[in-house]
CSV table of C-alpha atoms in Angstrom, one decimal:
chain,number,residue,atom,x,y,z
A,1,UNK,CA,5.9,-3.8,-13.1
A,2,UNK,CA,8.1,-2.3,-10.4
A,3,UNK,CA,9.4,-3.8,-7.4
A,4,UNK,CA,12.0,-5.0,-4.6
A,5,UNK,CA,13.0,-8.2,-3.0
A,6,UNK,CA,15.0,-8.8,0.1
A,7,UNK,CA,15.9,-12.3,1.4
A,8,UNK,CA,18.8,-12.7,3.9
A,9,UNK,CA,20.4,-15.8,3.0
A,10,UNK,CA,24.1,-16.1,4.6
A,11,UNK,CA,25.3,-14.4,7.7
A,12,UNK,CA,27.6,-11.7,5.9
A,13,UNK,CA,26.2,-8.5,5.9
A,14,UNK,CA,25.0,-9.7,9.6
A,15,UNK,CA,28.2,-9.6,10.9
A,16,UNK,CA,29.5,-6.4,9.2
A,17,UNK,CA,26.7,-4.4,9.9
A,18,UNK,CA,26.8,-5.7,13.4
A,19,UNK,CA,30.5,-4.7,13.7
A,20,UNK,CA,29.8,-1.1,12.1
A,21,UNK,CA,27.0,-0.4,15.0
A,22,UNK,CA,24.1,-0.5,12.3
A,23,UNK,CA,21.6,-3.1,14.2
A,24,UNK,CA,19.7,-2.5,16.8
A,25,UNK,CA,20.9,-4.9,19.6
A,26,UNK,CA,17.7,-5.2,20.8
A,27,UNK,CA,16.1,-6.7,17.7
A,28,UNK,CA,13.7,-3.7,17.8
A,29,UNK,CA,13.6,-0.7,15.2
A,30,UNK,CA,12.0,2.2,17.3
A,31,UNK,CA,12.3,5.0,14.8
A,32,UNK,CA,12.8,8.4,15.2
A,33,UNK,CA,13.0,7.6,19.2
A,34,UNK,CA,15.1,8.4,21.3
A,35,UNK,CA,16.0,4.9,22.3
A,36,UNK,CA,16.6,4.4,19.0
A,37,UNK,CA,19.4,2.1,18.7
A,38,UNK,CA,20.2,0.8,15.2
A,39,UNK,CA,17.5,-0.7,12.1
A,40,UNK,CA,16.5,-4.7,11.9
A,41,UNK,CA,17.0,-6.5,9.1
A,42,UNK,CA,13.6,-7.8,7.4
A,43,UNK,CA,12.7,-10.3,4.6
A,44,UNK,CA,9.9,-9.2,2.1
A,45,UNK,CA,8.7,-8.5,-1.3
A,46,UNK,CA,6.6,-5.9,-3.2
A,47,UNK,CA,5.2,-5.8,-6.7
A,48,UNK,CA,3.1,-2.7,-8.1
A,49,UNK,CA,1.7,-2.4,-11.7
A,50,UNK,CA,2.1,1.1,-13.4
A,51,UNK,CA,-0.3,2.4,-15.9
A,52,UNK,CA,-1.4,5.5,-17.4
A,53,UNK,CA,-4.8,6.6,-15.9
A,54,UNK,CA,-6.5,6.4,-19.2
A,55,UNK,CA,-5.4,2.8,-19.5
A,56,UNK,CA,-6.0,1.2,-16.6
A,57,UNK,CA,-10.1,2.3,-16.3
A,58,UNK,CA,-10.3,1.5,-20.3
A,59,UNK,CA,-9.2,-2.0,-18.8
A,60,UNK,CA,-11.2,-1.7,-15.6
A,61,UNK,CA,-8.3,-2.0,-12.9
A,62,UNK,CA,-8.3,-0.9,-9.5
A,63,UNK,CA,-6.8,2.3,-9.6
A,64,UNK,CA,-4.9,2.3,-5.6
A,65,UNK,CA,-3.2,5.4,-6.5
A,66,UNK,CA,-1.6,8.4,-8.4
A,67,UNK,CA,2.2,8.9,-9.1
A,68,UNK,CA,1.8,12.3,-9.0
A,69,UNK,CA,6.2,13.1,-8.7
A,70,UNK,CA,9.3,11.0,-8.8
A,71,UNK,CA,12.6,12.2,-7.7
A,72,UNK,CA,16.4,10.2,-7.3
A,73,UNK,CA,20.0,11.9,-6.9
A,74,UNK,CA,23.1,10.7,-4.7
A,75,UNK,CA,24.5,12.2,-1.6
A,76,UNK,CA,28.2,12.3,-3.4
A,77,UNK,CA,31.1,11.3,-0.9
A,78,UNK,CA,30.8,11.3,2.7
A,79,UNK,CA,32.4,10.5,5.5
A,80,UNK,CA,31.1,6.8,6.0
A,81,UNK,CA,28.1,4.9,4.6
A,82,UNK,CA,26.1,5.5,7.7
A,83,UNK,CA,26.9,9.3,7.4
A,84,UNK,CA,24.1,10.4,4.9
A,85,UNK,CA,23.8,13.7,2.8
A,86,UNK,CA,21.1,16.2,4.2
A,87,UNK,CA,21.4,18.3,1.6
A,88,UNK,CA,21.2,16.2,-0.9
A,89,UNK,CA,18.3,14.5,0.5
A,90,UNK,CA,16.6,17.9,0.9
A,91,UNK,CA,17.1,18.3,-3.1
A,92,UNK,CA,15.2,15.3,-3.5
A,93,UNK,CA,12.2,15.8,-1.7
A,94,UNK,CA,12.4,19.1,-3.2
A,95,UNK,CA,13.0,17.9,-6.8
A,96,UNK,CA,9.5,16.0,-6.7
A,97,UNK,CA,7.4,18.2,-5.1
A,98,UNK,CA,8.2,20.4,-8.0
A,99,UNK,CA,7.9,17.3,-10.3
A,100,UNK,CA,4.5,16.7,-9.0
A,101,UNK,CA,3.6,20.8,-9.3
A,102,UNK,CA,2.3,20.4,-5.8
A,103,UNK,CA,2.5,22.6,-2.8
A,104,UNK,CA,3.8,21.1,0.3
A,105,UNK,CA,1.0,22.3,2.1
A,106,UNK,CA,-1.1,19.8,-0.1
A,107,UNK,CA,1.1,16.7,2.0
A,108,UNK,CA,-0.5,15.1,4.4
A,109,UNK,CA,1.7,12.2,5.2
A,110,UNK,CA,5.1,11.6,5.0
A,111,UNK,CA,6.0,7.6,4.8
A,112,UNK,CA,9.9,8.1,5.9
A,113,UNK,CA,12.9,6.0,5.3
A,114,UNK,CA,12.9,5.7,9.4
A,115,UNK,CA,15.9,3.4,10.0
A,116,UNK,CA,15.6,3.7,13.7
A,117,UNK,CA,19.4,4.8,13.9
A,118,UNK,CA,20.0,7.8,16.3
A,119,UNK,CA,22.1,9.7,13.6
A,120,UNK,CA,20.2,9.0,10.6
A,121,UNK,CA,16.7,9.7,12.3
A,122,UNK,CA,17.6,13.2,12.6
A,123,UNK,CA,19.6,13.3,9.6
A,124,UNK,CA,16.6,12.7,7.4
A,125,UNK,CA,13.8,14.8,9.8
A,126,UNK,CA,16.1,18.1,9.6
A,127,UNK,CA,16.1,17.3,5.6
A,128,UNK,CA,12.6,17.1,5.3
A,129,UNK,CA,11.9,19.9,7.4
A,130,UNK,CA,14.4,22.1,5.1
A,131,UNK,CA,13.0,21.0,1.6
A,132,UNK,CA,9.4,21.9,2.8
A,133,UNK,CA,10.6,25.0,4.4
A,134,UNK,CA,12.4,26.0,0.8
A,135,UNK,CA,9.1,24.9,-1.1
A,136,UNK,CA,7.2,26.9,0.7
A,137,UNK,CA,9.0,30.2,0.9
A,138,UNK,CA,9.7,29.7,-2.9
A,139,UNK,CA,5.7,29.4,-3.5
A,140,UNK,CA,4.8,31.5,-0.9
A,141,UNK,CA,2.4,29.6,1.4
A,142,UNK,CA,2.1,29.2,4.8
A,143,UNK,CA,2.5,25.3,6.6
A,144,UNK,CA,0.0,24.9,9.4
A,145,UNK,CA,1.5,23.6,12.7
A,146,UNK,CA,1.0,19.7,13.0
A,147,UNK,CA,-0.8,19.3,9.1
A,148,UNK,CA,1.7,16.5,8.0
A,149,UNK,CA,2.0,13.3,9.6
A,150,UNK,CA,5.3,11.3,9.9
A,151,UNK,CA,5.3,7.2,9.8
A,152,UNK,CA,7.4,4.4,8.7
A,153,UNK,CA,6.7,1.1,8.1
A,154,UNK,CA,10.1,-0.3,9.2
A,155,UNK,CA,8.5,-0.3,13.1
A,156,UNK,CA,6.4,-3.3,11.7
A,157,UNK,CA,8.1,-5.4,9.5
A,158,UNK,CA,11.5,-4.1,9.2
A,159,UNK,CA,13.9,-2.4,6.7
A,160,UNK,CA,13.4,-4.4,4.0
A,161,UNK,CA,16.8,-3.1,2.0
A,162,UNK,CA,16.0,-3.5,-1.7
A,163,UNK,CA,12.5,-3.9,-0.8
A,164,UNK,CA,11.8,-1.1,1.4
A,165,UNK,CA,10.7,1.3,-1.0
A,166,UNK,CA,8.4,-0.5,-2.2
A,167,UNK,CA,7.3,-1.6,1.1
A,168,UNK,CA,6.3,2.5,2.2
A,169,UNK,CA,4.2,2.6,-1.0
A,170,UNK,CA,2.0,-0.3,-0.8
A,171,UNK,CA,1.6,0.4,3.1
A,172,UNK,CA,0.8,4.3,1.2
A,173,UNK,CA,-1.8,2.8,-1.2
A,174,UNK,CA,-3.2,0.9,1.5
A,175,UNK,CA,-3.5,3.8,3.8
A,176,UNK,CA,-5.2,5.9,1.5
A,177,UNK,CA,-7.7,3.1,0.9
A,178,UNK,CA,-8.6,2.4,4.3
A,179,UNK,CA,-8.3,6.1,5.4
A,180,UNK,CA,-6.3,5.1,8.1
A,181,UNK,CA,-2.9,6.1,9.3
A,182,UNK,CA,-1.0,2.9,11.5
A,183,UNK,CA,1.4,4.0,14.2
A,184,UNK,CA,5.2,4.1,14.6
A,185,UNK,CA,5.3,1.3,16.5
A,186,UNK,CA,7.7,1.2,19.9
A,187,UNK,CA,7.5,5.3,19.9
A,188,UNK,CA,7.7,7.0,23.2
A,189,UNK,CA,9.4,10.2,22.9
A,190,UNK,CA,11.1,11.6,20.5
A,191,UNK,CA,15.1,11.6,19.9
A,192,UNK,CA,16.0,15.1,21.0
A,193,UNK,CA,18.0,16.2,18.0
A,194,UNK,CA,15.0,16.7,16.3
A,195,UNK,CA,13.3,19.8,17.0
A,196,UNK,CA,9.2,19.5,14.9
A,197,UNK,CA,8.9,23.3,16.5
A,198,UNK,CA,7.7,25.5,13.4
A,199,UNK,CA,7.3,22.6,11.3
A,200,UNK,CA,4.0,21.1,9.6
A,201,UNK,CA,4.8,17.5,11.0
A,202,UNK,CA,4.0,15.5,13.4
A,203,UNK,CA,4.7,12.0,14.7
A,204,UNK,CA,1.8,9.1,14.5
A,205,UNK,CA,1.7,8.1,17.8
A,206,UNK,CA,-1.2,6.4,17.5
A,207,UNK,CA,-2.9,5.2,14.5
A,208,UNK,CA,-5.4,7.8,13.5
A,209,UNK,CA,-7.7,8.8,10.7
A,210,UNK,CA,-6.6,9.9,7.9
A,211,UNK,CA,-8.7,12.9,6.6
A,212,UNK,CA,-8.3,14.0,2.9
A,213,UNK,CA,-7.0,17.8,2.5
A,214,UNK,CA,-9.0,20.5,1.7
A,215,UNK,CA,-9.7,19.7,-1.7
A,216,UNK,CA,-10.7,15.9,-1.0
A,217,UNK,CA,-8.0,14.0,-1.6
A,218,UNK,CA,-5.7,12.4,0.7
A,219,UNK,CA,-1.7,13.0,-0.6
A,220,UNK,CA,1.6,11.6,0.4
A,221,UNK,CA,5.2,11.3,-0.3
A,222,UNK,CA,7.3,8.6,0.3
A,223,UNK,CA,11.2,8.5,1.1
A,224,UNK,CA,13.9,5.7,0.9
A,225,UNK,CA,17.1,6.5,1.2
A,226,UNK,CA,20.6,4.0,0.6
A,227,UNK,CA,22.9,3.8,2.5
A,228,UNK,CA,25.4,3.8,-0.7
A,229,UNK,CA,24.3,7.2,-1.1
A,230,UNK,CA,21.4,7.1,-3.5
A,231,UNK,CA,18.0,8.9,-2.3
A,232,UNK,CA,14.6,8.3,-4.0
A,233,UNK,CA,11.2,10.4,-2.8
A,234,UNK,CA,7.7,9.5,-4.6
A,235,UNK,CA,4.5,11.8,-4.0
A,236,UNK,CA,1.6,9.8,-4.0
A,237,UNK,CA,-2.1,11.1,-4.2
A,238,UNK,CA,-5.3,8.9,-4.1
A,239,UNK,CA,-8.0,7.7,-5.9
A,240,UNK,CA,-11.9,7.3,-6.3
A,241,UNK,CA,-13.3,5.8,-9.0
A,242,UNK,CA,-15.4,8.3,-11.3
A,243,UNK,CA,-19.0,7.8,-10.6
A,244,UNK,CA,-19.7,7.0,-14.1
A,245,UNK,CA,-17.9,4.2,-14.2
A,246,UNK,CA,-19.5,2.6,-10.8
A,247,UNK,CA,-22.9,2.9,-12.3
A,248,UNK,CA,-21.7,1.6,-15.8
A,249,UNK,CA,-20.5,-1.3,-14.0
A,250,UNK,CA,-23.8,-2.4,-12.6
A,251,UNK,CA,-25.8,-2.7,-15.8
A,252,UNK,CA,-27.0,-5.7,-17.0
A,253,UNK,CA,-26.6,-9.5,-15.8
A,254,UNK,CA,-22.6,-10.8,-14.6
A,255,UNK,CA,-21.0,-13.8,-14.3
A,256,UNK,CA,-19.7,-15.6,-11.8
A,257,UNK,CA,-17.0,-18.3,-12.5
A,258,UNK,CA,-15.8,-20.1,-10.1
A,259,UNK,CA,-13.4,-23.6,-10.3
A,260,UNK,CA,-11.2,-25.9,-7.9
A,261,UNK,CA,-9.9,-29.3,-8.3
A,262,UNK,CA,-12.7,-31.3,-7.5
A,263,UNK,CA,-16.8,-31.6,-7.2
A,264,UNK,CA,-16.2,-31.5,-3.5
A,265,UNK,CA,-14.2,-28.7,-3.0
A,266,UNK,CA,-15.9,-26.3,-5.2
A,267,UNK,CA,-19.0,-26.9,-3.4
A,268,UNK,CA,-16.9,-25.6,-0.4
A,269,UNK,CA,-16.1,-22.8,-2.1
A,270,UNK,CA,-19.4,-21.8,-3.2
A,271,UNK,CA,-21.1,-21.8,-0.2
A,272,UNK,CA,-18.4,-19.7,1.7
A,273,UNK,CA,-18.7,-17.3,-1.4
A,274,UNK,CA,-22.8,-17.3,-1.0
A,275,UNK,CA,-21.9,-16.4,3.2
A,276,UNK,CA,-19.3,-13.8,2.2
A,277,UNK,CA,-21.8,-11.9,-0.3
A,278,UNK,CA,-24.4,-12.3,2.0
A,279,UNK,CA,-22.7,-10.9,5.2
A,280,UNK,CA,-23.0,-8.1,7.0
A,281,UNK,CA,-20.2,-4.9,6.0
A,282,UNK,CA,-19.4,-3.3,9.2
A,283,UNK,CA,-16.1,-1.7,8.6
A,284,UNK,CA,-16.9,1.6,7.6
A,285,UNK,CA,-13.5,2.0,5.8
A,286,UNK,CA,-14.5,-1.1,3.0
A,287,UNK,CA,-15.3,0.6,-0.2
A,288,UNK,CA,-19.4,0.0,-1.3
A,289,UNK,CA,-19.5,-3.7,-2.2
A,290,UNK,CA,-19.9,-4.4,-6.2
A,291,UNK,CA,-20.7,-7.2,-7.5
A,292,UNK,CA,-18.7,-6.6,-10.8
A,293,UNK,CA,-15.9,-6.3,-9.1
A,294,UNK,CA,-16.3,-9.7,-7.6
A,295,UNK,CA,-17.3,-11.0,-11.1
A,296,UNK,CA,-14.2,-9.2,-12.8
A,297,UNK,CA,-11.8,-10.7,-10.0
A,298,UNK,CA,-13.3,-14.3,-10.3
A,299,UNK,CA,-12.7,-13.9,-14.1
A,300,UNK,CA,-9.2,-13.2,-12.8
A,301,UNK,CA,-8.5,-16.6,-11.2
A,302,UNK,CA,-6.3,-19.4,-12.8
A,303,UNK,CA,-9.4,-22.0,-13.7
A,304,UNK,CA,-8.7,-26.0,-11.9
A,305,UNK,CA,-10.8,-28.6,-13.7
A,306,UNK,CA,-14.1,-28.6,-11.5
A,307,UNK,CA,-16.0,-25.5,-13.0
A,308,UNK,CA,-19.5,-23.4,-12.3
A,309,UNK,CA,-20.7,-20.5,-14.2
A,310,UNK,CA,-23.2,-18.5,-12.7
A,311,UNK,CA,-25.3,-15.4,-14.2
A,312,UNK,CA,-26.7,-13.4,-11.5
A,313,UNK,CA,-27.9,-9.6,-11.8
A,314,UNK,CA,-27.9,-8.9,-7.6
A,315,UNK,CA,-27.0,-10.2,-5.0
A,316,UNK,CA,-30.3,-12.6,-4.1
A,317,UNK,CA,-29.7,-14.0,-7.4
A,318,UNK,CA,-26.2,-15.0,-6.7
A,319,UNK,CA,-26.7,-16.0,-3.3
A,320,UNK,CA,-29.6,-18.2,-4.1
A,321,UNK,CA,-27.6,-20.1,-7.2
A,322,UNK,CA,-24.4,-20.6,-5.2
A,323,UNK,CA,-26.2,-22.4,-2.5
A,324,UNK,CA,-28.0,-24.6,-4.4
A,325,UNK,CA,-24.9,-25.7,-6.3
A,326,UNK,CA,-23.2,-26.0,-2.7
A,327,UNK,CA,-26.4,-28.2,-1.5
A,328,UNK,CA,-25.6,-30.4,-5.0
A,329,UNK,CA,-28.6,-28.9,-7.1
A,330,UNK,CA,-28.3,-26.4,-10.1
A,331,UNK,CA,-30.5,-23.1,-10.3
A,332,UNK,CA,-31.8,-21.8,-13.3
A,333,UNK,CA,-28.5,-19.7,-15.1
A,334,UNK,CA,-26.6,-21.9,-13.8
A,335,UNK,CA,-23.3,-24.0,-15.8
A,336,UNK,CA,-21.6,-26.6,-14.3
A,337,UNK,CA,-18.7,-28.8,-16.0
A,338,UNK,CA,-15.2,-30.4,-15.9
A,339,UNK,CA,-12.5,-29.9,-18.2
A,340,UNK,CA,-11.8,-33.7,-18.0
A,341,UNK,CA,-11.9,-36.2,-21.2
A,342,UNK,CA,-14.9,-38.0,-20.2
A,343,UNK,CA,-16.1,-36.3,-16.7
A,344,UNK,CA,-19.5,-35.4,-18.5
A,345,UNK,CA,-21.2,-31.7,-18.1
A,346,UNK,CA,-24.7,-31.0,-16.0
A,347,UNK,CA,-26.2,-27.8,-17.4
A,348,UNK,CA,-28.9,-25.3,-15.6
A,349,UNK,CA,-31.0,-23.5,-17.9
């Protein structure tokens, strides 16, 4: 399990890094901007489980994403805390690109640590512009103009201190599942001490698409950089399930648990979960509805007293049992039960 919490709790670090110029007065991070006037300070918590490959779809998880590469150095001693290392932070992005035996040219997004300061902003764009500019002399390829998008989730919730790098990858994973980019938010124009001009990136000033590469498969690194010195870059790359294992996951007749605290209530639940299944699926970004995934995430659940099985091979099936159990009758495949001394069991056979 890796992960970060931040929760401001006392006024301290408030008043210091108010004192040092770090916040933005405003109450508005505008990264990379050029009204870019110091970060915000954000509350939050992220929590990701790591597996090898082979593991998690022997244990049918949802596979979000690949750690592909995984770099962390420190900038050595500067001249103040908000003065970070370039070059140092150019080592890192290098250091897992090569970790990740990728070319840069197979990046599509960059998820940047994006403070919104006016002297870090361009501290960490003129970085990333010189470690992909190394990689790619060193491997000898070419970087298309505008190929590599440039985001940072600190527009929308914040920096999120020892939570923000976990924070860009779960907004990463979630990208790549939705195939959709979100924009820098309060972006106009961009600070003039960075110059994108014979670079592959490009700002997201609007939430776009997100196209896989050539090759299918949509790639991304993600940066967060302390301000003690320490840098940290992660390349990401997505994920589709193997084909195989969608069709194994069909076969044969599932079942459906559900539970809540009383008879009542877990009516409730079923019809909403007979309207849900049954609904339409507009959003072309939702992955093909399965059924065992429903069945394997109900299986999931902490179980409350009140109890239904169901055993359904499609949809109609389902549908049909849950609302018959939600209009107080039991269809055929159907187990209903509390876990109460005494409460008494109805069965459906």
């Amino acid at each position: 399990l890796v992960g970060g919490v931040s929760v401001l709790l006392n006024p301290t670090h408030f008043i210091s890094f108010s004192k040092a110029g770090m916040l933005s007065p405003r109450g508005v991070c505008r990264s990379f901007d050029e009204g870019a006037d110091g970060y915000v300070r954000g509350e939050g918590a992220g929590l990701i489980m790591l597996k090898p490959l082979r593991q998690a779809l022997r244990d049918n998880d949802k596979v979000y994403g690949l750690v592909k590469g995984v770099a962390v150095n420190h900038g050595g001693k500067v001249a103040t805390v908000t003065s970070p290392n370039p070059f140092a932070q150019a080592r890192c992005v290098e250091m897992a690109l090569r970790d990740a035996a990728l070319s840069p040219a197979a990046i599509g997004y960059i998820e940047a640590h994006g403070t919104g300061t006016p002297k870090g902003d361009p501290i960490e764009m003129n970085a990333l512009i010189r470690a992909y500019a190394s990689q790619a002399r060193a491997q000898g390829v070419e970087l298309a103009a505008r190929s590599c998008a440039i985001g940072s989730v600190k527009t929308s919730i914040g920096h999120l201190e020892a939570a923000a790098g976990i924070a860009g990858i779960i907004k990463v994973l979630l990208a790549m599942k939705h195939g959709y980019l979100p924009p820098l938010l309060h972006f106009t124009r961009a600070n003039p001490r960075i110059k994108l001009e014979g670079s592959p990136f490009h700002f997201v000033e609007q939430g776009q698409d997100w196209a896989p590469g050539p090759d299918g498969v949509r790639r991304a690194g993600v940066s967060s950089f302390g301000f003690g010195g320490v840098n940290a870059h992660v390349v990401l790359e997505g994920f589709e399930e193997p084909p195989t294992r969608q069709a194994q996951q069909t076969d044969g007749p599932l079942l459906f648990v559900l539970s809540a605290k009383n008879r009542e209530s877990l009516a409730r639940y079923a019809g909403s979960l007979a309207q849900y299944v049954a609904g339409p699926r507009e959003r072309t970004w939702d992955r093909p509805f399965s059924l065992a995934a429903l069945a394997h995430t109900l299986h999931l659940r902490e179980p409350l007293e009140e109890r239904v099985a169901i055993e359904a091979q499609d949809a109609e099936t389902l549908c049909r049992a849950l609302n018959a159990f939600a209009a107080g009758q039991l269809e055929p495949g159907t187990w209903h039960g509390n876990t109460r001394a005494g409460a008494g069991d109805s069965v459906g056979a």
